[in-house]
Amino acid sequence: MKVYNFAAGPSMLAEEVKLTAQRDFLNYNGSGMSVTEMSHRSAVYENIHNEAQSLLRELMHIGDNYHVLFLQGGASMQFEAVPLNLLHTKADYVVTGNFAAKAASEAQKYGDVAVIASSKDKNHTYIPDVDKLVTREGADYLHITGNNTIFGTRYTKLPKVAAPLVADMSSMILSEEIDVNQFALIYAGAQKNIAPAGLTLVIVKKDIINRPQSICPTMLRYSTQAEANSLYNTPPCFAIYMAMLTFRWLKNMGGVPAIQKINEYKAGLLYDFIDNSSFYKNPVQKEYRSLMNVPFTTPSPELDKKFTAEAEKSGLVAIGGHRSVGGMRASIYNAMPVEGVKTLIDFMKKFELANR
Amino acid sequence: MKVYNFAAGPSMLAEEVKLTAQRDFLNYNGSGMSVTEMSHRSAVYENIHNEAQSLLRELMHIGDNYHVLFLQGGASMQFEAVPLNLLHTKADYVVTGNFAAKAASEAQKYGDVAVIASSKDKNHTYIPDVDKLVTREGADYLHITGNNTIFGTRYTKLPKVAAPLVADMSSMILSEEIDVNQFALIYAGAQKNIAPAGLTLVIVKKDIINRPQSICPTMLRYSTQAEANSLYNTPPCFAIYMAMLTFRWLKNMGGVPAIQKINEYKAGLLYDFIDNSSFYKNPVQKEYRSLMNVPFTTPSPELDKKFTAEAEKSGLVAIGGHRSVGGMRASIYNAMPVEGVKTLIDFMKKFELANR
């Protein structure tokens, strides 16, 4: 049975990427070694490392005034690394979901943190009006969560504020065009749109990383890994290799503009179907809808459970909503083919017929 | 050409482990998904996660009074996590090489740290007499480095001191029998003897992790991951899966006692050959010789370079010594077959004949 994996992350990797990784698993590029076992100091690995970096720079148009770092620990580690490196007096946060709230709450340990806007009043079904955002005088940065995995919202416009912008882009990186120059720092766990779990990307302006807090562990200092080209200690080589394969795949199909069109088409199919249905509902304000995560419900929690279980049996796996909100959530990252979304919609039609 | 990889880490994985990972790369256990892309909250992944843990417990005879944690960041991150979690007033360190020195130096940021013994006087070619070690009154722990990758030494006897024992076992874990009960905490980067880079194992007594320093980041608190069964956030799933395969492989061959015999045989072949040669030399005091890393030299640095280059061409790769010491180093971890060591010795014989 063909399986479509709608998990929020880790999530589907492109078929071509997996096939290449499998084909070369025992003998990469004639080295006689698997990428899972080669020295991170070897020339053959360094080529992978550097190609992955330069492809990401190319795909996202990242200038030389930014470092591209390959780290570990996921976005959760960055919730702490960001303030430990960038918070000198105070920092402002916008809370648009669970992870945004967690980022703000971790930062509170390291300085004066203010939540200057929140969408909690309407259960995070929208993004606060960015034109009304004002950061505090002297704020070191404003932290936003570009796409909210659990609630299915995303920023469709960026705040224009005095403070430098820091964004968690874990669930949207490389899914649509963004202007990196608008950001002081972007971070993203790779396990949603890029590679297996265990790799975290940080794109950071070179001139802001030299004043970490004195209590910042050496391993969490951006300067440590920047100076060592992310080879201060052993990096997660295999995940970086698979990131390189994903970047090649994206580049070959036309880069971010090309995948963005596909993503808009896929999300459009699903949202249109839901909006035209009286059975399924998506609670998010239309202008803030995520291209990557589409939450929806049937008329009852009991039917939601039935839907999730029957979908799983039909090869549409991991479509249950996050435990904190229930319902369903279709995560349709870059690697989810159009066919997967169409198969889901067919299943939704049949389920509605049988259960309405 | 058959390649034998003598890298200090990442390093060879067992052929059987790689073949299984390749075979199941696109479709693990009938799930229709690759382990590289499945949700860490799925039942299919949780089985992998839990089997890896329970196999490690079985192989190392780890009691219920210990947590087994699967973390990220490598031993370098543990150089900081250990003091951030366990250092309350003071801690003692034994310095037997570069990584031991780094562990001590990182810990100094977090409390009163004393180096109570060092082998630096003889360029780390021995282990200080453990029977003479005395930890300071009230020391929170004594930190040792079980095997010194760069210098090719290892503890062949454990210190009996008042303070709890903490050990970096990155380059020796599962290579020989140890009594876990002698330790308060053991940590190890997995990329030498277990799995691809990106996974760090921590085995820690349950009753000592509840007093982290207030500045310890949430993600570095052992209690955070212990309470969540190492699923506080997304773990490095694929590396954990390959660790599980390695643990199965070890168990099937008879566990640690069986691999220890093979390791002693492999190391014995190489040390005996070096000791009986007037061309090659190993500088380490015999009783402290590592089973995993065998450094050696020819009569001159020029010949060392020639050796390393010609070995590489013959498929004996990454045998150059660490940049800080030069010479050669054969890392012969669990996955290095006896045949690899014999092939190396044959090459050494030929090289000597051609260059003496």
XYZ file of C-alpha atoms in Angstrom:
712
model
C 0.000 0.000 0.000
C 1.236 3.466 -0.918
C 1.682 5.471 2.280
C 1.351 9.247 2.579
C 2.825 10.550 5.813
C 1.026 13.635 7.111
C 3.127 13.891 10.286
C 4.042 17.368 11.543
C 7.688 16.364 11.778
C 9.743 14.330 11.273
C 7.931 14.109 7.987
C 8.105 12.940 4.388
C 11.347 13.267 2.494
C 11.350 13.473 -1.280
C 11.281 10.077 -3.010
C 14.301 11.006 -5.127
C 16.286 11.982 -2.013
C 15.519 8.699 -0.278
C 16.308 6.637 -3.380
C 19.690 8.334 -3.792
C 20.545 7.912 -0.111
C 19.616 4.240 -0.296
C 21.547 3.623 -3.504
C 24.718 5.194 -2.107
C 24.268 3.987 1.456
C 27.167 1.507 1.431
C 29.522 3.344 -0.887
C 29.275 7.104 -1.218
C 30.865 8.594 -4.302
C 33.316 5.711 -4.736
C 34.771 6.180 -1.241
C 33.967 2.615 -0.223
C 32.302 4.086 2.864
C 28.833 5.008 4.015
C 28.206 8.660 4.898
C 27.054 7.262 8.267
C 30.607 6.232 9.122
C 33.058 8.584 7.417
C 35.267 10.993 9.322
C 33.946 14.534 9.516
C 37.539 15.636 8.864
C 37.778 13.731 5.556
C 37.805 15.530 2.204
C 34.869 13.448 0.981
C 32.709 14.580 3.904
C 33.872 18.187 3.777
C 32.636 18.387 0.199
C 29.172 17.332 1.369
C 29.261 19.815 4.246
C 30.269 22.712 2.042
C 27.936 21.850 -0.812
C 25.000 21.702 1.607
C 25.907 25.144 2.908
C 26.397 26.737 -0.473
C 23.184 25.239 -1.878
C 21.215 26.629 1.049
C 22.826 30.028 0.473
C 21.848 29.834 -3.184
C 18.280 28.645 -2.578
C 17.569 31.307 0.037
C 19.775 34.084 -1.417
C 21.768 34.347 1.793
C 24.430 37.050 1.645
C 28.019 36.868 2.852
C 27.057 38.967 5.846
C 25.297 35.899 7.290
C 26.686 32.718 8.807
C 24.973 29.450 7.896
C 25.375 27.041 10.819
C 24.578 23.334 11.092
C 23.797 22.628 14.734
C 22.087 20.053 16.937
C 19.313 20.063 19.525
C 16.336 21.249 17.491
C 14.367 24.465 17.767
C 13.962 23.797 21.505
C 17.685 24.301 21.983
C 17.463 27.534 19.999
C 14.719 28.782 22.339
C 17.635 29.106 24.783
C 20.571 29.712 22.452
C 18.895 32.794 20.953
C 18.607 34.722 24.245
C 21.942 33.369 25.531
C 23.609 34.884 22.457
C 21.489 37.909 21.605
C 19.676 39.081 24.727
C 21.668 41.839 26.412
C 18.952 43.905 28.092
C 15.498 43.025 26.830
C 13.723 41.107 24.105
C 10.182 41.111 22.731
C 8.146 38.091 21.654
C 4.936 37.513 19.729
C 3.059 34.448 20.955
C 1.119 32.693 18.194
C 1.133 29.129 19.481
C 2.692 26.569 21.829
C 6.216 26.786 20.469
C 6.179 30.576 20.369
C 5.061 30.554 24.015
C 7.808 28.114 24.916
C 10.409 30.282 23.189
C 9.275 33.300 25.218
C 9.142 31.381 28.452
C 12.664 29.957 28.057
C 14.013 33.414 27.240
C 12.586 34.822 30.473
C 15.336 32.983 32.348
C 17.943 35.101 30.612
C 16.635 38.673 30.700
C 13.737 41.083 30.497
C 11.243 39.492 28.136
C 7.904 40.972 27.075
C 5.144 39.361 25.057
C 4.092 42.356 22.964
C 1.308 40.561 21.092
C -0.528 37.273 21.298
C -3.262 35.414 19.447
C -4.237 33.401 22.498
C -7.583 35.227 22.843
C -8.888 33.374 19.778
C -7.030 30.101 20.357
C -4.252 31.097 17.966
C -6.465 31.067 14.873
C -4.873 34.231 13.503
C -1.653 36.267 13.488
C -1.703 39.621 15.327
C -1.676 42.611 12.986
C 2.005 43.147 12.286
C 1.475 46.776 11.307
C 0.463 47.528 14.886
C 3.516 45.876 16.456
C 5.852 48.227 18.298
C 8.936 46.856 20.011
C 10.196 48.352 23.242
C 12.860 51.028 23.140
C 16.229 49.281 23.145
C 14.850 45.783 22.593
C 17.630 43.476 21.400
C 15.292 41.602 19.087
C 11.714 40.672 18.270
C 11.045 36.932 18.130
C 8.318 35.510 15.903
C 7.321 31.992 14.874
C 6.938 32.128 11.115
C 4.592 29.177 10.805
C 2.643 27.642 13.662
C 2.636 23.889 13.206
C -0.090 23.074 15.715
C -2.569 25.824 14.805
C -1.918 26.033 11.068
C -1.221 29.755 10.863
C 1.607 31.700 9.264
C 2.868 35.234 8.891
C 1.904 36.427 5.443
C 3.532 39.800 6.070
C 6.547 40.687 8.195
C 6.619 43.134 11.108
C 8.483 46.378 10.422
C 9.822 47.197 13.847
C 12.840 48.940 15.327
C 14.277 45.761 16.844
C 16.088 43.139 14.735
C 13.844 40.250 13.738
C 14.470 36.663 14.899
C 12.293 33.883 13.483
C 11.666 30.229 14.174
C 11.029 28.885 10.668
C 11.130 25.168 11.500
C 7.898 24.343 9.745
C 8.138 26.730 6.797
C 11.777 27.021 5.785
C 12.201 26.670 2.010
C 8.455 26.381 1.457
C 7.981 29.914 0.144
C 10.176 32.842 -0.816
C 11.373 35.033 2.012
C 13.809 37.925 2.115
C 16.561 36.807 4.486
C 17.791 40.392 4.753
C 14.696 41.217 6.801
C 16.000 38.951 9.568
C 18.824 39.110 12.087
C 18.499 35.395 12.727
C 16.479 32.491 11.335
C 16.503 29.039 12.874
C 14.836 25.809 11.864
C 14.822 22.190 12.921
C 15.516 20.300 9.692
C 13.132 17.411 10.318
C 10.078 18.952 8.681
C 11.163 20.243 5.309
C 14.776 19.210 4.831
C 16.325 16.146 6.438
C 16.050 13.505 9.151
C 15.805 14.738 12.746
C 19.028 15.777 14.449
C 20.027 18.815 12.394
C 19.183 22.434 13.184
C 19.881 25.273 10.764
C 20.823 28.730 11.973
C 21.202 31.651 9.577
C 22.571 34.599 11.509
C 23.997 38.031 10.752
C 27.727 37.937 11.318
C 27.912 41.185 13.246
C 25.539 40.228 16.065
C 27.072 37.044 17.490
C 30.040 38.379 19.380
C 28.413 39.305 22.666
C 27.023 36.073 24.167
C 26.008 36.157 27.812
C 28.856 35.033 30.061
C 26.821 32.011 31.204
C 26.291 30.843 27.602
C 27.847 27.361 27.231
C 30.671 27.222 24.671
C 28.714 24.724 22.579
C 25.705 27.061 22.396
C 27.721 30.114 21.319
C 27.120 30.849 17.659
C 30.674 32.179 17.450
C 32.081 28.763 18.434
C 30.539 26.998 15.460
C 30.841 29.976 13.104
C 34.609 30.094 13.583
C 34.838 26.347 12.938
C 32.491 26.213 9.914
C 30.130 24.094 12.056
C 32.946 21.589 12.637
C 33.891 22.554 16.199
C 32.981 19.016 17.125
C 31.439 16.184 15.114
C 28.353 17.450 13.262
C 25.340 15.240 12.403
C 26.983 14.241 9.101
C 24.292 11.960 7.693
C 21.489 14.478 8.295
C 23.633 17.161 6.623
C 24.183 14.813 3.675
C 20.449 14.267 3.311
C 19.904 18.026 3.569
C 22.333 18.405 0.661
C 20.296 15.886 -1.368
C 17.089 17.786 -0.561
C 18.696 21.086 -1.567
C 19.829 19.539 -4.888
C 16.309 18.215 -5.476
C 14.831 21.656 -4.789
C 17.346 23.403 -7.005
C 16.705 20.992 -9.872
C 12.980 21.646 -9.774
C 13.474 25.406 -9.942
C 14.207 26.354 -6.361
C 11.920 27.984 -3.829
C 9.695 29.852 -6.341
C 8.857 26.527 -8.020
C 8.083 24.642 -4.809
C 6.094 27.617 -3.510
C 3.762 27.354 -6.518
C 3.274 23.653 -5.852
C 2.718 24.317 -2.148
C 0.119 26.984 -2.898
C -1.610 24.608 -5.285
C -1.616 21.729 -2.769
C -2.822 23.881 0.122
C -5.383 25.533 -2.164
C -6.898 22.181 -3.118
C -7.316 21.212 0.521
C -8.579 24.560 1.851
C -11.028 24.911 -1.074
C -12.399 21.457 -0.421
C -12.802 22.184 3.303
C -14.377 25.601 2.698
C -16.897 24.105 0.277
C -17.817 21.374 2.723
C -20.382 21.614 5.485
C -18.843 18.573 7.160
C -15.208 19.661 7.560
C -14.017 22.888 9.135
C -10.746 24.799 9.377
C -10.826 27.457 12.099
C -8.020 29.721 10.826
C -8.635 33.225 9.449
C -8.103 32.885 5.712
C -5.333 35.410 5.290
C -3.138 33.672 7.886
C -3.546 30.095 6.750
C -0.421 27.964 6.723
C 0.777 26.417 3.484
C 2.337 23.568 5.447
C -0.066 22.514 8.194
C -3.799 22.302 7.602
C -5.824 21.552 10.735
C -9.430 20.523 10.281
C -12.286 18.888 12.147
C -15.372 16.827 11.433
C -18.636 17.632 13.247
C -17.564 15.770 16.425
C -14.499 14.630 18.388
C -15.759 11.033 18.074
C -15.810 11.303 14.281
C -12.371 12.949 14.380
C -11.012 9.867 16.125
C -12.728 7.580 13.657
C -11.384 9.633 10.753
C -7.817 9.457 12.052
C -7.984 5.714 12.637
C -9.542 4.905 9.252
C -7.168 7.241 7.425
C -4.223 5.455 9.046
C -5.555 2.112 7.784
C -5.860 3.594 4.291
C -2.219 4.684 4.239
C -2.836 8.323 5.199
C -0.745 8.199 8.350
C -0.173 10.494 11.319
C -3.044 12.812 10.466
C -4.277 13.205 14.049
C -4.142 16.769 15.389
C -1.690 17.752 18.095
C -2.699 16.328 21.488
C -3.312 19.863 22.769
C -5.974 20.719 20.147
C -7.384 17.417 18.842
C -9.050 17.120 15.442
C -6.909 16.408 12.418
C -3.898 18.104 10.893
C -2.568 17.431 7.419
C 1.068 18.464 7.274
C 1.844 18.908 3.605
C 5.485 19.925 3.519
C 7.567 20.276 0.361
C 8.008 16.526 -0.054
C 4.276 15.718 0.053
C 3.294 15.101 -3.574
C 0.138 16.636 -5.053
C -1.101 13.066 -5.381
C -0.974 12.711 -1.581
C -3.258 15.701 -1.099
C -5.641 14.448 -3.783
C -5.738 11.031 -2.145
C -6.551 12.680 1.170
C -9.383 14.702 -0.365
C -10.810 11.536 -1.940
C -10.683 9.853 1.433
C -12.359 12.867 3.067
C -15.184 12.711 0.510
C -15.777 9.027 1.141
C -15.616 9.473 4.902
C -18.154 12.285 4.748
C -20.542 10.195 2.654
C -20.313 7.307 5.099
C -20.610 9.375 8.246
C -22.707 12.456 7.718
C 38.651 -1.897 -3.700
C 37.769 -3.065 -0.200
C 38.106 -0.103 2.139
C 38.985 -0.292 5.828
C 38.238 2.929 7.650
C 40.625 3.596 10.545
C 39.113 6.986 11.428
C 38.891 7.929 15.098
C 35.225 8.789 14.691
C 32.838 8.819 12.973
C 34.069 5.355 12.156
C 33.177 1.992 10.672
C 29.761 0.552 11.315
C 29.190 -3.196 11.153
C 28.523 -4.513 7.646
C 25.374 -6.276 8.826
C 24.046 -3.068 10.383
C 24.612 -1.074 7.210
C 23.074 -3.760 4.996
C 19.940 -3.899 7.137
C 19.626 -0.106 7.222
C 19.992 0.017 3.454
C 17.518 -2.810 2.824
C 14.853 -1.189 5.007
C 15.664 2.411 4.093
C 12.487 3.068 2.088
C 10.088 0.909 4.041
C 10.802 0.105 7.661
C 8.983 -2.880 9.067
C 6.134 -2.649 6.566
C 5.305 0.929 7.593
C 5.762 2.255 4.064
C 8.057 4.894 5.569
C 11.761 5.429 6.046
C 13.006 5.781 9.621
C 14.458 9.085 8.398
C 10.964 10.548 8.012
C 8.643 8.937 10.528
C 7.114 10.829 13.423
C 8.926 10.417 16.729
C 5.453 10.147 18.301
C 4.449 7.150 16.148
C 4.157 3.646 17.592
C 6.554 2.294 14.975
C 9.283 4.718 16.043
C 8.611 4.349 19.754
C 9.286 0.633 19.415
C 12.710 1.430 17.955
C 13.404 3.976 20.687
C 12.468 1.615 23.477
C 14.198 -1.420 21.994
C 17.430 0.575 21.632
C 17.211 1.566 25.288
C 16.415 -1.873 26.589
C 19.133 -3.530 24.495
C 21.711 -1.087 25.848
C 20.514 -1.830 29.382
C 20.868 -5.533 28.696
C 24.298 -5.303 27.030
C 25.769 -3.135 29.800
C 23.768 -4.591 32.723
C 22.347 -1.188 33.588
C 20.096 -1.289 36.649
C 16.742 0.411 37.142
C 18.447 2.993 39.340
C 19.952 4.530 36.181
C 18.398 6.579 33.408
C 19.492 5.828 29.851
C 19.222 9.048 27.828
C 19.539 9.630 24.086
C 20.757 13.194 23.619
C 22.424 15.423 21.032
C 25.537 17.580 20.879
C 28.305 15.028 21.389
C 30.722 14.647 24.270
C 31.603 18.348 23.908
C 28.094 19.274 25.024
C 28.459 16.909 27.981
C 31.680 18.692 29.009
C 29.238 21.458 30.011
C 26.091 19.500 30.835
C 27.927 17.438 33.461
C 28.981 20.412 35.625
C 25.731 22.290 34.931
C 23.822 19.327 36.387
C 26.190 17.826 38.953
C 28.615 20.508 40.117
C 27.304 22.126 43.310
C 30.511 23.161 45.084
C 33.568 21.532 43.547
C 34.618 18.824 41.131
C 37.878 16.988 40.463
C 39.282 16.011 37.089
C 42.053 13.735 35.836
C 43.653 15.030 32.647
C 44.879 12.265 30.361
C 44.601 13.954 26.982
C 43.076 16.772 24.938
C 39.436 15.913 25.548
C 39.990 15.352 29.273
C 41.648 18.779 29.427
C 38.758 20.342 27.535
C 36.231 18.739 29.895
C 38.079 20.228 32.887
C 38.443 23.625 31.300
C 34.746 23.888 30.394
C 33.769 22.858 33.933
C 35.857 25.680 35.405
C 33.216 28.118 34.189
C 30.680 26.528 36.508
C 32.455 26.008 39.813
C 35.597 25.120 41.720
C 37.456 22.638 39.553
C 40.759 20.950 40.402
C 42.918 18.773 38.193
C 44.033 16.216 40.769
C 46.227 14.204 38.402
C 47.606 14.535 34.906
C 49.729 12.559 32.481
C 50.880 15.656 30.657
C 54.464 15.323 31.970
C 55.008 12.348 29.650
C 52.822 13.559 26.763
C 49.867 11.467 27.947
C 51.552 8.116 27.286
C 50.219 6.635 30.518
C 47.343 6.818 33.001
C 48.141 8.234 36.459
C 48.170 5.576 39.195
C 44.530 5.335 40.222
C 45.398 3.867 43.609
C 47.040 7.158 44.536
C 44.088 9.326 43.532
C 42.400 11.189 46.377
C 39.473 13.465 45.660
C 38.929 16.638 47.615
C 36.693 16.625 50.670
C 33.149 17.296 49.461
C 33.940 16.967 45.772
C 30.718 16.450 43.809
C 32.381 14.059 41.382
C 35.626 12.863 39.838
C 35.732 13.083 36.043
C 37.854 10.677 34.013
C 38.195 9.933 30.297
C 38.007 6.159 30.010
C 39.849 5.891 26.711
C 41.986 8.619 25.188
C 41.413 8.598 21.462
C 44.358 10.775 20.472
C 47.014 9.216 22.707
C 45.841 5.600 22.657
C 45.616 5.066 26.410
C 42.880 3.655 28.612
C 42.063 3.063 32.232
C 42.639 -0.607 32.944
C 41.610 -0.171 36.580
C 39.109 2.234 38.103
C 39.835 4.821 40.795
C 38.357 4.034 44.223
C 37.695 7.493 45.557
C 35.211 9.170 47.870
C 33.611 11.241 45.101
C 31.142 9.721 42.594
C 32.778 8.755 39.318
C 31.845 10.411 35.994
C 33.377 9.033 32.804
C 33.595 10.060 29.173
C 33.486 6.686 27.420
C 33.003 7.965 23.872
C 35.782 5.873 22.378
C 35.414 2.725 24.487
C 31.730 2.204 25.229
C 30.682 -1.426 24.609
C 34.221 -2.435 23.681
C 34.973 -4.215 26.975
C 33.069 -5.189 30.081
C 32.642 -2.503 32.696
C 30.682 -2.400 35.920
C 28.210 0.433 35.463
C 27.536 0.452 39.206
C 30.990 1.934 39.742
C 29.829 5.111 37.972
C 27.483 7.950 38.811
C 27.382 8.975 35.161
C 28.752 7.668 31.873
C 28.487 9.598 28.626
C 29.519 8.759 25.098
C 29.225 10.205 21.643
C 27.773 7.353 19.583
C 29.780 7.991 16.436
C 32.732 5.775 17.310
C 31.329 2.462 18.428
C 27.585 2.599 17.934
C 25.890 4.760 15.303
C 26.210 7.709 12.918
C 27.195 11.061 14.445
C 24.438 13.053 16.118
C 23.562 10.814 19.073
C 25.008 11.055 22.570
C 24.346 8.438 25.238
C 24.087 9.347 28.899
C 23.737 6.704 31.599
C 23.113 8.439 34.894
C 22.056 7.482 38.420
C 18.485 8.593 38.941
C 19.063 10.123 42.362
C 21.685 12.672 41.327
C 19.971 14.664 38.582
C 17.537 16.774 40.536
C 19.795 19.673 41.485
C 20.928 21.322 38.241
C 22.500 24.777 38.526
C 19.916 27.509 38.075
C 21.678 28.702 34.901
C 21.454 25.225 33.314
C 19.396 25.491 30.109
C 16.213 23.372 30.158
C 17.456 21.347 27.202
C 20.695 20.468 29.017
C 18.973 19.315 32.213
C 19.098 15.563 32.492
C 15.782 15.693 34.346
C 14.080 17.262 31.298
C 14.879 14.338 29.047
C 14.636 11.699 31.779
C 11.039 12.678 32.525
C 10.203 12.523 28.802
C 12.005 9.236 28.028
C 14.361 11.281 25.792
C 11.347 12.529 23.801
C 11.097 16.046 25.244
C 11.654 17.245 21.713
C 12.462 15.388 18.494
C 15.373 12.995 19.093
C 17.878 11.987 16.380
C 15.614 9.091 15.329
C 17.721 7.595 12.553
C 20.899 7.500 14.643
C 18.916 5.841 17.452
C 17.601 3.297 14.940
C 21.121 2.478 13.779
C 22.207 2.221 17.426
C 19.426 -0.341 17.889
C 20.757 -2.319 14.920
C 24.284 -2.204 16.366
C 23.006 -3.361 19.754
C 21.171 -6.266 18.087
C 24.330 -7.181 16.196
C 26.366 -7.128 19.415
C 23.799 -9.163 21.304
C 23.642 -11.781 18.562
C 27.394 -12.275 18.630
C 27.391 -12.841 22.402
C 27.375 -9.322 23.790
C 30.228 -7.331 25.289
C 32.276 -10.338 26.541
C 32.375 -11.711 22.982
C 33.365 -8.443 21.313
C 35.931 -7.791 24.055
C 37.708 -11.050 23.152
C 37.774 -10.028 19.503
C 38.981 -6.533 20.409
C 41.776 -7.954 22.575
C 42.777 -10.262 19.741
C 42.773 -7.456 17.146
C 44.710 -5.043 19.350
C 47.080 -7.836 20.368
C 47.948 -8.587 16.742
C 48.809 -4.971 16.077
C 50.696 -4.228 19.303
C 52.693 -7.485 19.003
C 53.666 -6.647 15.462
C 54.730 -3.112 16.462
C 56.650 -4.330 19.531
C 58.535 -6.903 17.448
C 59.445 -4.293 14.852
C 62.430 -1.981 14.991
C 60.775 0.242 12.371
C 57.422 1.023 14.030
C 56.939 2.357 17.543
C 54.034 2.836 19.939
C 54.901 5.204 22.792
C 52.285 4.077 25.337
C 53.127 2.226 28.564
C 51.963 -1.330 27.934
C 49.533 -1.650 30.826
C 47.564 1.413 29.691
C 47.289 0.656 26.001
C 43.948 1.315 24.377
C 42.057 -1.525 22.717
C 40.448 0.966 20.348
C 43.092 3.461 19.202
C 46.619 2.368 18.366
C 48.990 5.251 17.625
C 52.315 4.403 16.016
C 55.178 6.017 14.140
C 57.820 5.121 11.585
C 61.406 6.359 12.054
C 60.600 9.854 10.685
C 57.749 12.352 10.222
C 58.441 12.275 6.471
C 57.938 8.515 6.354
C 54.810 8.903 8.499
C 53.334 11.167 5.856
C 54.320 8.773 3.096
C 52.807 5.878 5.045
C 49.505 7.682 5.550
C 49.254 8.662 1.895
C 50.128 5.217 0.532
C 47.839 3.486 3.024
C 44.968 5.694 1.867
C 45.617 4.651 -1.723
C 45.569 1.019 -0.656
C 42.145 1.364 0.958
C 43.385 1.785 4.543
C 41.814 5.187 5.040
C 42.041 7.932 7.677
C 45.036 6.403 9.446
C 46.867 9.706 9.978
C 47.432 10.625 13.625
C 45.586 13.531 15.210
C 46.888 16.874 13.980
C 48.196 17.646 17.486
C 50.505 14.594 17.667
C 51.243 13.498 14.091
C 52.287 9.941 13.216
C 49.611 7.347 12.560
C 46.664 6.075 14.529
C 44.720 2.938 13.752
C 41.274 3.194 15.318
C 39.997 -0.356 15.519
C 36.567 -0.075 17.066
C 34.081 -2.931 17.430
C 33.064 -2.828 13.770
C 36.627 -3.147 12.410
C 36.950 -6.762 11.300
C 40.004 -8.850 12.189
C 40.682 -8.923 8.444
C 41.104 -5.136 8.495
C 43.825 -5.329 11.123
C 45.576 -8.172 9.267
C 45.453 -6.175 6.049
C 46.990 -3.220 7.867
C 49.798 -5.376 9.273
C 50.520 -6.772 5.794
C 50.695 -3.228 4.474
C 53.003 -2.203 7.341
C 55.341 -5.105 6.503
C 55.511 -4.119 2.843
C 56.011 -0.473 3.663
C 58.867 -1.302 6.030
C 60.580 -3.460 3.397
C 60.331 -0.685 0.833
C 61.412 2.137 3.134
C 63.814 0.945 5.791
